[in-house]
Amino acid sequence: MTETEIYTAPVRDGAMISAPVYEGHKRGKNWMAAIAPDPAAPGGVARTFVPRGRGEYYYIVSTDLVGQPVEFGADYFSTGGKRYPKRWYGVVRALTGEEIRIEHYETAAQAIAASRSGPDRQALEEERAALLARLAEINALLGED
């Protein structure tokens, strides 16, 4: 079994500071969306778009995305109107105040199937360790052991 690629992006002020694909041209169209199967939707995939940020912020993310399959789109449109699409699919495996980790998949169907397999154990263990460390800090500040 091959190891899955994990995309890690910094998070600041509740927003991603980078994205796995992005079209910076003025005729570019970019998005991040939580996805689900839907035979009536374009490409058979329903999309719930994540709010976009401004300036250095790409997408405003929240903990309800953890465990969700996502699609990043970055399309360039030529002056003649021809579309040059880029897509990137994944499953959000962890989100902290400092970073988001997204497991990469080649297709929407693969990302959706992977999201149904349950949470990433490593991500849960890392989150538990961080929470226990924070609890120890709080207890120390309160003078409790």
JSON list of N, CA, C and O in Angstrom, two decimals, residues 14 50 60-66 92 95 100:
[
{"chain": "A", "resi": 14, "resn": "GLY", "atom": "N", "xyz": [-7.94, 31.95, 11.14]},
{"chain": "A", "resi": 14, "resn": "GLY", "atom": "CA", "xyz": [-9.03, 31.12, 10.67]},
{"chain": "A", "resi": 14, "resn": "GLY", "atom": "C", "xyz": [-9.11, 30.94, 9.16]},
{"chain": "A", "resi": 14, "resn": "GLY", "atom": "O", "xyz": [-10.11, 30.48, 8.64]},
{"chain": "A", "resi": 50, "resn": "VAL", "atom": "N", "xyz": [-16.67, 26.93, 0.24]},
{"chain": "A", "resi": 50, "resn": "VAL", "atom": "CA", "xyz": [-16.05, 27.50, 1.44]},
{"chain": "A", "resi": 50, "resn": "VAL", "atom": "C", "xyz": [-15.86, 28.98, 1.17]},
{"chain": "A", "resi": 50, "resn": "VAL", "atom": "O", "xyz": [-15.44, 29.36, 0.06]},
{"chain": "A", "resi": 60, "resn": "ILE", "atom": "N", "xyz": [-11.55, 30.64, 4.11]},
{"chain": "A", "resi": 60, "resn": "ILE", "atom": "CA", "xyz": [-11.86, 30.68, 5.54]},
{"chain": "A", "resi": 60, "resn": "ILE", "atom": "C", "xyz": [-12.34, 29.29, 5.94]},
{"chain": "A", "resi": 60, "resn": "ILE", "atom": "O", "xyz": [-13.35, 28.80, 5.43]},
{"chain": "A", "resi": 61, "resn": "VAL", "atom": "N", "xyz": [-11.59, 28.65, 6.83]},
{"chain": "A", "resi": 61, "resn": "VAL", "atom": "CA", "xyz": [-11.85, 27.25, 7.18]},
{"chain": "A", "resi": 61, "resn": "VAL", "atom": "C", "xyz": [-12.31, 27.13, 8.63]},
{"chain": "A", "resi": 61, "resn": "VAL", "atom": "O", "xyz": [-11.96, 27.94, 9.48]},
{"chain": "A", "resi": 62, "resn": "SER", "atom": "N", "xyz": [-13.11, 26.09, 8.89]},
{"chain": "A", "resi": 62, "resn": "SER", "atom": "CA", "xyz": [-13.59, 25.83, 10.24]},
{"chain": "A", "resi": 62, "resn": "SER", "atom": "C", "xyz": [-13.49, 24.34, 10.53]},
{"chain": "A", "resi": 62, "resn": "SER", "atom": "O", "xyz": [-13.37, 23.52, 9.61]},
{"chain": "A", "resi": 63, "resn": "THR", "atom": "N", "xyz": [-13.59, 23.98, 11.79]},
{"chain": "A", "resi": 63, "resn": "THR", "atom": "CA", "xyz": [-13.41, 22.59, 12.20]},
{"chain": "A", "resi": 63, "resn": "THR", "atom": "C", "xyz": [-14.47, 21.65, 11.64]},
{"chain": "A", "resi": 63, "resn": "THR", "atom": "O", "xyz": [-14.25, 20.45, 11.61]},
{"chain": "A", "resi": 64, "resn": "ASP", "atom": "N", "xyz": [-15.61, 22.17, 11.18]},
{"chain": "A", "resi": 64, "resn": "ASP", "atom": "CA", "xyz": [-16.61, 21.27, 10.60]},
{"chain": "A", "resi": 64, "resn": "ASP", "atom": "C", "xyz": [-16.14, 20.68, 9.27]},
{"chain": "A", "resi": 64, "resn": "ASP", "atom": "O", "xyz": [-16.77, 19.75, 8.75]},
{"chain": "A", "resi": 65, "resn": "LEU", "atom": "N", "xyz": [-15.03, 21.14, 8.72]},
{"chain": "A", "resi": 65, "resn": "LEU", "atom": "CA", "xyz": [-14.46, 20.56, 7.50]},
{"chain": "A", "resi": 65, "resn": "LEU", "atom": "C", "xyz": [-13.66, 19.29, 7.78]},
{"chain": "A", "resi": 65, "resn": "LEU", "atom": "O", "xyz": [-13.41, 18.51, 6.86]},
{"chain": "A", "resi": 66, "resn": "VAL", "atom": "N", "xyz": [-13.24, 19.07, 9.03]},
{"chain": "A", "resi": 66, "resn": "VAL", "atom": "CA", "xyz": [-12.42, 17.90, 9.35]},
{"chain": "A", "resi": 66, "resn": "VAL", "atom": "C", "xyz": [-13.21, 16.63, 9.04]},
{"chain": "A", "resi": 66, "resn": "VAL", "atom": "O", "xyz": [-14.36, 16.48, 9.45]},
{"chain": "A", "resi": 92, "resn": "VAL", "atom": "N", "xyz": [-10.01, 16.52, 4.39]},
{"chain": "A", "resi": 92, "resn": "VAL", "atom": "CA", "xyz": [-9.42, 17.30, 5.47]},
{"chain": "A", "resi": 92, "resn": "VAL", "atom": "C", "xyz": [-9.25, 16.36, 6.67]},
{"chain": "A", "resi": 92, "resn": "VAL", "atom": "O", "xyz": [-10.23, 15.82, 7.18]},
{"chain": "A", "resi": 95, "resn": "LEU", "atom": "N", "xyz": [-7.23, 20.12, 11.46]},
{"chain": "A", "resi": 95, "resn": "LEU", "atom": "CA", "xyz": [-7.26, 21.59, 11.40]},
{"chain": "A", "resi": 95, "resn": "LEU", "atom": "C", "xyz": [-6.97, 22.11, 12.79]},
{"chain": "A", "resi": 95, "resn": "LEU", "atom": "O", "xyz": [-7.69, 21.80, 13.74]},
{"chain": "A", "resi": 100, "resn": "ILE", "atom": "N", "xyz": [-3.69, 23.35, 8.38]},
{"chain": "A", "resi": 100, "resn": "ILE", "atom": "CA", "xyz": [-4.70, 22.41, 7.93]},
{"chain": "A", "resi": 100, "resn": "ILE", "atom": "C", "xyz": [-3.95, 21.33, 7.15]},
{"chain": "A", "resi": 100, "resn": "ILE", "atom": "O", "xyz": [-3.03, 21.62, 6.39]}
]
